[in-house]
């Protein structure tokens, strides 16, 4: 067997600390601080005894060059003011709580001769992995601000100094590093380590929130997040419009696709906008566009009964495209019926009729956009043209929507691309999933429904946890098909809290806001 060359042998190793590391760690911490203020052998052994999986070392060429210590703590203790000695039990780690929901960062030290190797960053990443693996709420600690003593004359207070560092106006060797690693300032800790003269005893209270949890306050609230599935399977039907002879024939086609989606264990199946215009091909009489739409509205009770029955029978949530529906005041609205597998039925109206819908069919817009609570989390519906208005999606996401469904109906490629590009933008700017479902084929003799261009798709944010190009599933244009994709809700939370960009967190509420006018009941 050939002997390994030095290039084949790993020189740097990050691992859990062991009892036999204690003498080297006494030397390391004494070198970083001083023999007087370094960790004693008793402290190091105690840390490993209380929480062995939370102590890490970095070994380079057989030499210990980095160390970090952690323990678990309850939220109330972690987030209130404290000193280092109080919360760490004098450095022993004795405040460790086996059921604590936060990881406390007790210590990070790096050998002075090895500080250009990102060893501190490796240790911070190890902490984050441990936090995620244990499903803790996050990491919290008091961070040094060693530039404070030299700058106090200029800034006058620790608060002003920290504000300058956070704003990027000044660099602090420690705090700037921690901010770059995703930690946020939640306060200041007075007399955290009184002997830390460089920091004048102050520390910055810092936190990193576990992005795999869905219930942090910096993302829209989500009811019962712990009961949501890790993954949601969605199906989108690219529906071929053809002439039919009866409502029963329409029902048979719809049931076929619902059955297919259910056979593949989908949680949702989406149908296109105005799917029920197919029913007008049953009529033999010549009708004006407005008369045709009012005639179609007469099928409303049958449409609602059909999709509600299928949702329960096939145990699947159905976004039933849309159907022109006459309102009590005589107006016609373009309504999406959302039928959940628990038997409930919800109506969501198109807010923005297109010029063609207004002029040819006399359709008027609805007045509200609310999320729908499902067994897979809150969802929102934007019918076709609504996707081209950013305010609608933002309003839905602010209410907690994780997935937005866009039933659409477009006649030419240019119209389809408007919906597609805008929906992709909504997925990116709101860090959510968007599911499109469109019609293909044609219906000769049905006014304003002559030709169709469709390419259904399932879109994601554009970031590392998601599909390449932000497309989880795509279809071949203008053929009848069904798309499937598994959408991980955890990936949304991760992106919203710690993605390459964090659109929802970074909005400038100090500059602008969006207000949705309440409508009278």
Short mmCIF file of C-alpha atoms in Angstrom, two decimals:
data_model
loop_
_atom_site.label_atom_id
_atom_site.label_comp_id
_atom_site.label_asym_id
_atom_site.label_seq_id
_atom_site.Cartn_x
_atom_site.Cartn_y
_atom_site.Cartn_z
CA UNK A 1 0.00 0.00 0.00
CA UNK A 2 1.54 3.37 -0.98
CA UNK A 3 2.53 5.67 1.83
CA UNK A 4 0.43 8.80 2.17
CA UNK A 5 2.15 12.01 1.23
CA UNK A 6 1.84 15.05 3.53
CA UNK A 7 -0.65 16.55 1.08
CA UNK A 8 -2.99 13.60 1.67
CA UNK A 9 -2.98 13.90 5.45
CA UNK A 10 -5.35 16.34 7.15
CA UNK A 11 -3.46 18.83 9.28
CA UNK A 12 -6.41 20.67 10.80
CA UNK A 13 -9.02 18.87 12.86
CA UNK A 14 -12.07 20.27 14.68
CA UNK A 15 -13.38 17.87 17.30
CA UNK A 16 -14.94 17.62 20.74
CA UNK A 17 -12.64 18.33 23.66
CA UNK A 18 -11.39 15.35 25.67
CA UNK A 19 -10.13 15.06 29.25
CA UNK A 20 -6.57 14.57 28.02
CA UNK A 21 -6.76 18.01 26.35
CA UNK A 22 -7.00 19.80 29.68
CA UNK A 23 -3.27 20.56 30.23
CA UNK A 24 -2.93 21.97 26.70
CA UNK A 25 -6.09 24.06 27.17
CA UNK A 26 -4.80 25.48 30.46
CA UNK A 27 -1.70 26.58 28.55
CA UNK A 28 -3.72 27.95 25.59
CA UNK A 29 -6.16 30.04 27.67
CA UNK A 30 -3.32 31.30 29.84
CA UNK A 31 -1.41 32.36 26.73
CA UNK A 32 -4.44 34.20 25.26
CA UNK A 33 -5.35 35.99 28.49
CA UNK A 34 -2.70 35.54 31.16
CA UNK A 35 -1.77 32.69 33.51
CA UNK A 36 -3.82 34.49 36.17
CA UNK A 37 -6.98 34.85 34.06
CA UNK A 38 -6.78 31.69 31.97
CA UNK A 39 -9.00 28.69 32.67
CA UNK A 40 -7.89 26.33 35.40
CA UNK A 41 -7.84 22.57 35.03
CA UNK A 42 -10.82 22.36 37.39
CA UNK A 43 -12.85 24.76 35.24
CA UNK A 44 -12.08 22.87 32.05
CA UNK A 45 -12.90 19.48 33.56
CA UNK A 46 -16.15 20.87 34.94
CA UNK A 47 -17.17 22.25 31.54
CA UNK A 48 -16.63 18.83 29.95
CA UNK A 49 -18.48 17.08 32.78
CA UNK A 50 -21.59 19.24 32.52
CA UNK A 51 -21.91 19.35 28.74
CA UNK A 52 -19.23 17.33 26.91
CA UNK A 53 -20.82 17.69 23.45
CA UNK A 54 -20.63 21.49 23.74
CA UNK A 55 -16.84 21.79 24.10
CA UNK A 56 -14.78 21.99 20.90
CA UNK A 57 -11.10 22.21 20.07
CA UNK A 58 -9.19 22.87 16.87
CA UNK A 59 -6.03 20.88 16.41
CA UNK A 60 -3.43 21.94 13.81
CA UNK A 61 -0.51 19.62 13.05
CA UNK A 62 -1.12 17.96 16.42
CA UNK A 63 -1.19 21.23 18.41
CA UNK A 64 -4.30 22.64 20.10
CA UNK A 65 -4.76 26.13 18.66
CA UNK A 66 -8.44 26.89 19.33
CA UNK A 67 -11.08 26.18 21.95
CA UNK A 68 -14.71 27.05 22.55
CA UNK A 69 -16.96 26.22 25.48
CA UNK A 70 -20.76 26.24 25.58
CA UNK A 71 -23.64 25.13 27.76
CA UNK A 72 -27.42 25.09 27.56
CA UNK A 73 -29.49 27.70 29.39
CA UNK A 74 -33.13 28.73 29.63
CA UNK A 75 -34.34 31.73 27.64
CA UNK A 76 -35.28 33.89 30.64
CA UNK A 77 -31.79 33.63 32.10
CA UNK A 78 -29.99 33.99 28.77
CA UNK A 79 -31.77 37.15 27.66
CA UNK A 80 -31.76 39.14 30.89
CA UNK A 81 -28.74 41.19 32.09
CA UNK A 82 -25.95 39.16 33.66
CA UNK A 83 -22.20 38.97 34.17
CA UNK A 84 -19.86 36.30 32.84
CA UNK A 85 -19.17 34.92 36.31
CA UNK A 86 -22.86 34.77 37.21
CA UNK A 87 -24.11 32.95 34.14
CA UNK A 88 -21.16 30.55 33.76
CA UNK A 89 -20.98 29.61 37.44
CA UNK A 90 -17.55 31.17 37.76
CA UNK A 91 -16.36 29.53 34.56
CA UNK A 92 -17.39 26.03 35.62
CA UNK A 93 -20.35 25.76 33.26
CA UNK A 94 -22.39 24.69 36.28
CA UNK A 95 -25.45 26.72 35.18
CA UNK A 96 -25.94 24.18 32.38
CA UNK A 97 -29.56 23.01 32.06
CA UNK A 98 -30.05 19.79 30.14
CA UNK A 99 -33.41 21.08 28.82
CA UNK A 100 -32.27 24.66 28.19
CA UNK A 101 -33.58 26.07 24.92
CA UNK A 102 -30.60 28.38 24.17
CA UNK A 103 -26.90 27.61 23.74
CA UNK A 104 -24.70 29.97 25.73
CA UNK A 105 -21.32 30.83 24.24
CA UNK A 106 -19.08 30.79 27.27
CA UNK A 107 -15.67 31.08 25.66
CA UNK A 108 -13.77 31.19 22.37
CA UNK A 109 -9.98 31.40 22.32
CA UNK A 110 -7.56 31.18 19.41
CA UNK A 111 -3.78 30.85 19.70
CA UNK A 112 -2.23 34.23 18.75
CA UNK A 113 0.13 32.60 16.25
CA UNK A 114 -2.75 31.02 14.29
CA UNK A 115 -5.23 33.88 13.93
CA UNK A 116 -5.06 34.11 10.15
CA UNK A 117 -6.58 30.67 9.60
CA UNK A 118 -10.24 31.42 10.38
CA UNK A 119 -10.11 29.14 13.38
CA UNK A 120 -12.56 31.33 15.27
CA UNK A 121 -14.97 31.10 12.35
CA UNK A 122 -14.72 27.30 12.40
CA UNK A 123 -15.55 27.25 16.08
CA UNK A 124 -18.53 29.56 15.58
CA UNK A 125 -19.81 27.27 12.81
CA UNK A 126 -19.41 24.25 15.10
CA UNK A 127 -21.58 26.01 17.68
CA UNK A 128 -24.22 26.77 15.07
CA UNK A 129 -24.30 23.16 13.89
CA UNK A 130 -24.72 21.98 17.46
CA UNK A 131 -27.53 24.48 18.03
CA UNK A 132 -29.37 23.33 14.90
CA UNK A 133 -28.81 19.63 15.65
CA UNK A 134 -30.23 20.07 19.15
CA UNK A 135 -33.12 22.19 17.78
CA UNK A 136 -32.34 25.02 20.20
CA UNK A 137 -33.69 28.51 19.69
CA UNK A 138 -30.30 30.04 19.15
CA UNK A 139 -26.93 31.07 20.59
CA UNK A 140 -26.46 33.93 23.04
CA UNK A 141 -23.41 35.35 24.80
CA UNK A 142 -21.60 38.49 25.91
CA UNK A 143 -19.03 39.64 23.37
CA UNK A 144 -15.96 41.71 24.14
CA UNK A 145 -15.45 45.14 22.57
CA UNK A 146 -11.67 45.55 22.90
CA UNK A 147 -11.57 48.79 20.91
CA UNK A 148 -13.72 50.65 23.43
CA UNK A 149 -11.02 51.86 25.84
CA UNK A 150 -9.06 53.63 23.09
CA UNK A 151 -12.17 55.13 21.51
CA UNK A 152 -14.21 56.13 24.57
CA UNK A 153 -12.96 59.73 24.37
CA UNK A 154 -14.33 60.07 20.86
CA UNK A 155 -17.66 58.31 21.37
CA UNK A 156 -18.36 59.16 25.00
CA UNK A 157 -20.20 55.93 25.86
CA UNK A 158 -20.23 52.21 25.15
CA UNK A 159 -23.65 52.59 23.49
CA UNK A 160 -22.39 55.14 20.96
CA UNK A 161 -19.31 53.05 20.23
CA UNK A 162 -21.36 49.93 19.55
CA UNK A 163 -23.77 51.88 17.35
CA UNK A 164 -20.83 53.08 15.26
CA UNK A 165 -19.52 49.54 14.84
CA UNK A 166 -22.96 48.20 13.88
CA UNK A 167 -23.38 51.03 11.36
CA UNK A 168 -20.01 50.16 9.80
CA UNK A 169 -18.47 53.50 10.74
CA UNK A 170 -15.82 51.88 12.92
CA UNK A 171 -14.24 48.46 13.12
CA UNK A 172 -13.86 46.53 16.36
CA UNK A 173 -11.68 43.43 16.12
CA UNK A 174 -14.14 41.24 18.02
CA UNK A 175 -17.58 42.77 17.53
CA UNK A 176 -17.13 43.28 13.79
CA UNK A 177 -16.19 39.60 13.46
CA UNK A 178 -19.27 38.51 15.40
CA UNK A 179 -21.58 40.71 13.33
CA UNK A 180 -20.08 39.25 10.15
CA UNK A 181 -20.95 35.79 11.49
CA UNK A 182 -24.65 36.57 11.72
CA UNK A 183 -24.97 37.66 15.35
CA UNK A 184 -27.23 40.57 16.24
CA UNK A 185 -26.92 43.05 19.08
CA UNK A 186 -29.73 42.73 21.61
CA UNK A 187 -28.26 44.96 24.31
CA UNK A 188 -25.23 45.85 26.43
CA UNK A 189 -23.98 44.10 29.57
CA UNK A 190 -22.38 46.30 32.22
CA UNK A 191 -19.50 44.90 34.29
CA UNK A 192 -19.64 41.66 32.30
CA UNK A 193 -15.95 40.98 32.95
CA UNK A 194 -14.65 43.79 35.21
CA UNK A 195 -11.04 42.80 34.57
CA UNK A 196 -11.44 43.31 30.80
CA UNK A 197 -9.85 46.74 30.72
CA UNK A 198 -9.81 46.97 26.92
CA UNK A 199 -13.62 46.71 26.97
CA UNK A 200 -13.92 48.82 30.15
CA UNK A 201 -15.80 45.88 31.62
CA UNK A 202 -18.57 46.13 29.02
CA UNK A 203 -19.81 43.38 26.72
CA UNK A 204 -22.29 43.35 23.88
CA UNK A 205 -25.25 41.06 24.41
CA UNK A 206 -25.37 39.09 21.16
CA UNK A 207 -27.72 36.48 19.75
CA UNK A 208 -27.92 34.22 16.72
CA UNK A 209 -31.33 32.70 16.04
CA UNK A 210 -31.64 29.15 14.77
CA UNK A 211 -32.86 29.55 11.16
CA UNK A 212 -34.45 26.09 11.15
CA UNK A 213 -37.10 27.24 13.62
CA UNK A 214 -40.18 28.96 12.19
CA UNK A 215 -41.37 30.96 15.17
CA UNK A 216 -38.73 33.65 15.62
CA UNK A 217 -40.13 37.17 15.80
CA UNK A 218 -38.16 38.42 12.80
CA UNK A 219 -40.24 36.44 10.31
CA UNK A 220 -44.03 36.53 9.92
CA UNK A 221 -45.75 34.58 12.66
CA UNK A 222 -46.91 31.09 11.80
CA UNK A 223 -49.60 29.36 13.88
CA UNK A 224 -48.49 26.13 15.55
CA UNK A 225 -45.10 26.02 13.83
CA UNK A 226 -44.03 22.88 15.67
CA UNK A 227 -46.91 21.00 14.10
CA UNK A 228 -46.04 21.88 10.51
CA UNK A 229 -44.53 19.20 8.28
CA UNK A 230 -40.87 19.43 7.31
CA UNK A 231 -41.81 19.13 3.65
CA UNK A 232 -44.95 19.95 1.66
CA UNK A 233 -45.63 18.24 -1.67
CA UNK A 234 -47.46 20.41 -4.18
CA UNK A 235 -48.92 19.48 -7.56
CA UNK A 236 -49.77 21.84 -10.40
CA UNK A 237 -52.12 20.78 -13.20
CA UNK A 238 -51.46 22.19 -16.64
CA UNK A 239 -54.99 21.70 -17.90
CA UNK A 240 -55.92 21.14 -21.55
CA UNK A 241 -59.11 22.92 -22.51
CA UNK A 242 -61.28 20.87 -24.87
CA UNK A 243 -64.96 20.79 -25.74
CA UNK A 244 -67.20 18.77 -23.43
CA UNK A 245 -70.84 17.73 -23.55
CA UNK A 246 -71.85 17.79 -19.87
CA UNK A 247 -70.87 18.88 -16.38
CA UNK A 248 -70.27 15.22 -15.58
CA UNK A 249 -67.57 15.09 -18.26
CA UNK A 250 -65.90 18.15 -16.71
CA UNK A 251 -66.11 16.53 -13.27
CA UNK A 252 -64.55 13.34 -14.60
CA UNK A 253 -61.53 15.21 -15.96
CA UNK A 254 -61.04 17.20 -12.77
CA UNK A 255 -61.35 14.06 -10.64
CA UNK A 256 -58.79 12.28 -12.80
CA UNK A 257 -56.13 14.90 -12.04
CA UNK A 258 -57.08 15.06 -8.36
CA UNK A 259 -56.69 11.29 -8.16
CA UNK A 260 -53.29 11.47 -9.83
CA UNK A 261 -52.07 14.13 -7.39
CA UNK A 262 -53.39 12.16 -4.43
CA UNK A 263 -51.74 8.96 -5.67
CA UNK A 264 -48.43 10.82 -5.51
CA UNK A 265 -49.21 11.89 -1.93
CA UNK A 266 -49.45 15.58 -2.76
CA UNK A 267 -50.67 17.91 0.00
CA UNK A 268 -51.99 20.45 -2.53
CA UNK A 269 -53.18 20.30 -6.12
CA UNK A 270 -53.68 23.51 -8.10
CA UNK A 271 -55.92 24.04 -11.14
CA UNK A 272 -55.82 27.02 -13.55
CA UNK A 273 -57.71 30.27 -13.56
CA UNK A 274 -61.08 30.18 -15.36
CA UNK A 275 -60.92 26.41 -15.71
CA UNK A 276 -64.73 26.31 -15.68
CA UNK A 277 -65.01 28.30 -18.94
CA UNK A 278 -64.84 24.83 -20.43
CA UNK A 279 -68.45 24.44 -19.32
CA UNK A 280 -69.53 27.05 -21.88
CA UNK A 281 -68.67 24.61 -24.65
CA UNK A 282 -71.72 22.61 -23.49
CA UNK A 283 -74.05 25.41 -24.61
CA UNK A 284 -75.27 25.33 -28.21
CA UNK A 285 -76.85 28.77 -28.21
CA UNK A 286 -74.98 31.92 -29.24
CA UNK A 287 -74.45 34.15 -26.16
CA UNK A 288 -72.84 37.55 -25.73
CA UNK A 289 -69.75 37.60 -23.50
CA UNK A 290 -71.64 39.09 -20.53
CA UNK A 291 -74.54 36.65 -20.96
CA UNK A 292 -72.08 33.76 -21.20
CA UNK A 293 -70.39 34.67 -17.91
CA UNK A 294 -73.73 34.97 -16.09
CA UNK A 295 -74.77 31.63 -17.56
CA UNK A 296 -71.51 30.12 -16.31
CA UNK A 297 -72.14 31.48 -12.82
CA UNK A 298 -75.20 29.26 -12.61
CA UNK A 299 -72.83 26.30 -12.21
CA UNK A 300 -71.42 27.75 -8.97
CA UNK A 301 -73.19 25.35 -6.54
CA UNK A 302 -72.07 22.32 -8.60
CA UNK A 303 -68.49 23.60 -8.85
CA UNK A 304 -68.24 24.15 -5.09
CA UNK A 305 -69.77 20.75 -4.32
CA UNK A 306 -67.47 18.97 -6.78
CA UNK A 307 -64.19 20.34 -5.48
CA UNK A 308 -65.23 20.08 -1.83
CA UNK A 309 -66.16 16.42 -2.29
CA UNK A 310 -62.92 15.62 -4.09
CA UNK A 311 -60.79 17.31 -1.42
CA UNK A 312 -62.27 15.17 1.33
CA UNK A 313 -62.51 11.96 -0.72
CA UNK A 314 -58.90 12.09 -1.94
CA UNK A 315 -57.46 13.65 1.25
CA UNK A 316 -55.88 16.57 -0.56
CA UNK A 317 -56.13 20.35 -0.40
CA UNK A 318 -57.43 21.76 -3.70
CA UNK A 319 -56.86 25.22 -5.13
CA UNK A 320 -59.70 24.95 -7.62
CA UNK A 321 -58.50 27.45 -10.21
CA UNK A 322 -61.14 30.14 -10.52
CA UNK A 323 -64.78 30.43 -11.49
CA UNK A 324 -66.82 33.55 -12.43
CA UNK A 325 -69.37 33.95 -9.66
CA UNK A 326 -72.30 36.33 -9.42
CA UNK A 327 -72.39 38.31 -6.17
CA UNK A 328 -75.54 39.24 -4.20
CA UNK A 329 -75.37 42.77 -5.64
CA UNK A 330 -75.27 41.44 -9.20
CA UNK A 331 -71.53 41.98 -9.79
CA UNK A 332 -69.45 39.18 -11.28
CA UNK A 333 -66.24 38.32 -9.42
CA UNK A 334 -63.52 35.91 -10.49
CA UNK A 335 -63.40 33.58 -7.48
CA UNK A 336 -60.93 30.89 -6.47
CA UNK A 337 -62.48 28.20 -4.30
CA UNK A 338 -59.96 26.63 -1.94
CA UNK A 339 -61.26 23.31 -0.67
CA UNK A 340 -59.33 21.76 2.19
CA UNK A 341 -59.22 18.09 3.04
CA UNK A 342 -60.92 18.76 6.37
CA UNK A 343 -64.07 19.69 4.42
CA UNK A 344 -63.80 23.47 4.81
CA UNK A 345 -64.26 25.77 1.81
CA UNK A 346 -62.73 29.22 1.36
CA UNK A 347 -63.30 31.86 -1.30
CA UNK A 348 -60.58 34.16 -2.58
CA UNK A 349 -61.44 36.79 -5.18
CA UNK A 350 -59.29 38.22 -7.93
CA UNK A 351 -58.53 41.79 -6.93
CA UNK A 352 -57.36 43.15 -10.28
CA UNK A 353 -59.44 42.17 -13.32
CA UNK A 354 -57.50 42.64 -16.54
CA UNK A 355 -58.72 45.26 -19.03
CA UNK A 356 -60.09 42.41 -21.16
CA UNK A 357 -62.03 40.91 -18.23
CA UNK A 358 -63.50 44.30 -17.37
CA UNK A 359 -64.37 45.30 -20.93
CA UNK A 360 -65.55 41.98 -22.38
CA UNK A 361 -67.03 40.15 -19.40
CA UNK A 362 -67.81 43.06 -17.07
CA UNK A 363 -65.94 41.37 -14.20
CA UNK A 364 -65.20 43.54 -11.15
CA UNK A 365 -62.49 43.07 -8.52
CA UNK A 366 -62.76 41.79 -4.99
CA UNK A 367 -61.67 43.76 -1.93
CA UNK A 368 -59.65 41.57 0.42
CA UNK A 369 -56.70 39.20 0.46
CA UNK A 370 -56.41 37.01 3.52
CA UNK A 371 -54.35 33.92 4.13
CA UNK A 372 -55.95 30.50 4.59
CA UNK A 373 -54.83 28.34 7.49
CA UNK A 374 -54.14 24.79 6.33
CA UNK A 375 -52.61 21.69 7.86
CA UNK A 376 -49.40 22.65 6.01
CA UNK A 377 -49.24 26.23 7.24
CA UNK A 378 -50.76 29.48 6.00
CA UNK A 379 -51.16 29.90 2.23
CA UNK A 380 -52.19 32.73 -0.04
CA UNK A 381 -53.87 32.95 -3.45
CA UNK A 382 -53.10 35.49 -6.18
CA UNK A 383 -55.20 34.96 -9.30
CA UNK A 384 -53.14 35.64 -12.44
CA UNK A 385 -52.95 39.45 -12.83
CA UNK A 386 -52.83 39.86 -9.03
CA UNK A 387 -49.30 38.42 -9.11
CA UNK A 388 -48.18 41.52 -11.03
CA UNK A 389 -48.93 43.77 -8.03
CA UNK A 390 -46.22 43.39 -5.34
CA UNK A 391 -48.48 44.70 -2.59
CA UNK A 392 -50.75 41.64 -2.74
CA UNK A 393 -47.98 39.12 -2.14
CA UNK A 394 -46.38 41.23 0.58
CA UNK A 395 -49.73 41.55 2.36
CA UNK A 396 -50.18 37.77 2.28
CA UNK A 397 -46.64 37.05 3.47
CA UNK A 398 -46.95 39.62 6.26
CA UNK A 399 -49.91 37.54 7.45
CA UNK A 400 -47.66 34.48 7.53
CA UNK A 401 -48.12 32.87 4.08
CA UNK A 402 -45.40 30.38 3.19
CA UNK A 403 -46.76 29.27 -0.20
CA UNK A 404 -48.56 31.46 -2.73
CA UNK A 405 -50.74 29.82 -5.39
CA UNK A 406 -51.21 31.55 -8.75
CA UNK A 407 -53.91 30.05 -10.98
CA UNK A 408 -53.44 31.83 -14.32
CA UNK A 409 -54.95 32.04 -17.78
CA UNK A 410 -52.96 33.73 -20.56
CA UNK A 411 -53.52 33.75 -24.29
CA UNK A 412 -50.03 34.55 -25.65
CA UNK A 413 -46.45 34.05 -24.54
CA UNK A 414 -45.94 37.72 -23.65
CA UNK A 415 -48.87 37.60 -21.25
CA UNK A 416 -47.64 34.36 -19.70
CA UNK A 417 -44.15 35.77 -19.18
CA UNK A 418 -45.54 38.78 -17.32
CA UNK A 419 -47.14 36.40 -14.83
CA UNK A 420 -44.07 34.17 -14.69
CA UNK A 421 -41.51 36.93 -14.17
CA UNK A 422 -43.64 38.74 -11.60
CA UNK A 423 -44.28 35.52 -9.68
CA UNK A 424 -40.56 34.81 -9.59
CA UNK A 425 -40.01 38.30 -8.22
CA UNK A 426 -42.65 37.69 -5.55
CA UNK A 427 -40.86 34.47 -4.51
CA UNK A 428 -37.53 36.29 -4.19
CA UNK A 429 -38.65 39.47 -2.46
CA UNK A 430 -40.92 37.64 -0.01
CA UNK A 431 -38.75 34.54 0.43
CA UNK A 432 -41.67 32.20 -0.19
CA UNK A 433 -42.76 29.52 -2.64
CA UNK A 434 -45.04 30.35 -5.58
CA UNK A 435 -47.01 27.71 -7.51
CA UNK A 436 -48.38 28.52 -10.99
CA UNK A 437 -51.05 26.54 -12.83
CA UNK A 438 -52.30 27.48 -16.30
CA UNK A 439 -54.56 26.44 -19.16
CA UNK A 440 -53.47 25.17 -22.56
CA UNK A 441 -55.49 24.24 -25.64
CA UNK A 442 -58.44 26.21 -27.02
CA UNK A 443 -62.23 26.41 -27.02
CA UNK A 444 -63.63 27.52 -30.39
CA UNK A 445 -66.86 29.43 -29.98
CA UNK A 446 -66.22 30.59 -26.41
CA UNK A 447 -65.87 34.38 -26.43
CA UNK A 448 -62.52 35.78 -25.18
CA UNK A 449 -61.15 32.25 -24.67
CA UNK A 450 -59.90 31.46 -28.16
CA UNK A 451 -56.28 30.45 -27.57
CA UNK A 452 -54.14 29.63 -24.52
CA UNK A 453 -50.42 29.75 -23.79
CA UNK A 454 -49.28 28.09 -20.60
CA UNK A 455 -46.13 26.82 -18.93
CA UNK A 456 -46.94 25.92 -15.34
CA UNK A 457 -44.13 25.96 -12.80
CA UNK A 458 -43.23 25.87 -9.11
CA UNK A 459 -40.90 28.71 -8.08
CA UNK A 460 -38.62 29.22 -5.09
CA UNK A 461 -36.48 32.01 -3.67
CA UNK A 462 -33.08 32.37 -5.30
CA UNK A 463 -30.63 31.23 -2.66
CA UNK A 464 -28.47 28.23 -1.80
CA UNK A 465 -31.07 26.02 -0.02
CA UNK A 466 -33.34 26.10 -3.08
CA UNK A 467 -33.47 24.73 -6.59
CA UNK A 468 -31.11 25.94 -9.27
CA UNK A 469 -32.47 29.03 -11.05
CA UNK A 470 -35.21 29.32 -8.41
CA UNK A 471 -37.38 26.74 -10.21
CA UNK A 472 -38.41 23.63 -8.29
CA UNK A 473 -40.42 22.24 -11.24
CA UNK A 474 -41.17 23.39 -14.76
CA UNK A 475 -43.31 22.14 -17.63
CA UNK A 476 -43.12 21.94 -21.39
CA UNK A 477 -45.27 24.75 -22.79
CA UNK A 478 -48.74 23.97 -24.11
CA UNK A 479 -49.04 20.28 -23.27
CA UNK A 480 -51.27 18.72 -20.64
CA UNK A 481 -49.23 17.57 -17.66
CA UNK A 482 -48.91 17.55 -13.87
CA UNK A 483 -45.92 18.97 -11.98
CA UNK A 484 -44.77 17.92 -8.51
CA UNK A 485 -42.29 19.39 -6.07
CA UNK A 486 -41.40 18.88 -2.43
CA UNK A 487 -41.08 22.25 -0.69
CA UNK A 488 -39.18 22.40 2.59
CA UNK A 489 -40.61 24.95 5.01
CA UNK A 490 -37.41 24.83 7.03
CA UNK A 491 -35.52 26.19 4.03
CA UNK A 492 -37.75 29.27 4.04
CA UNK A 493 -37.05 29.93 7.70
CA UNK A 494 -33.33 29.43 7.12
CA UNK A 495 -33.32 31.87 4.19
CA UNK A 496 -35.44 34.46 6.00
CA UNK A 497 -33.18 34.44 9.04
CA UNK A 498 -29.73 33.79 7.62
CA UNK A 499 -29.78 33.71 3.83
CA UNK A 500 -27.32 35.36 1.47
CA UNK A 501 -29.89 38.18 1.47
CA UNK A 502 -32.69 38.60 4.00
CA UNK A 503 -35.34 40.64 2.22
CA UNK A 504 -38.02 40.40 4.89
CA UNK A 505 -35.70 41.43 7.71
CA UNK A 506 -33.99 44.19 5.76
CA UNK A 507 -37.05 46.25 4.80
CA UNK A 508 -36.69 49.92 5.74
CA UNK A 509 -39.72 50.38 7.96
CA UNK A 510 -38.25 53.74 8.95
CA UNK A 511 -38.69 54.92 5.34
CA UNK A 512 -41.86 53.25 4.10
CA UNK A 513 -44.74 51.03 5.04
CA UNK A 514 -47.63 49.27 3.35
CA UNK A 515 -51.09 49.69 4.82
CA UNK A 516 -54.04 47.60 3.72
CA UNK A 517 -57.32 49.47 4.13
CA UNK A 518 -59.85 47.47 6.16
CA UNK A 519 -63.07 46.81 4.28
CA UNK A 520 -66.51 47.02 5.91
CA UNK A 521 -68.04 43.69 6.82
#
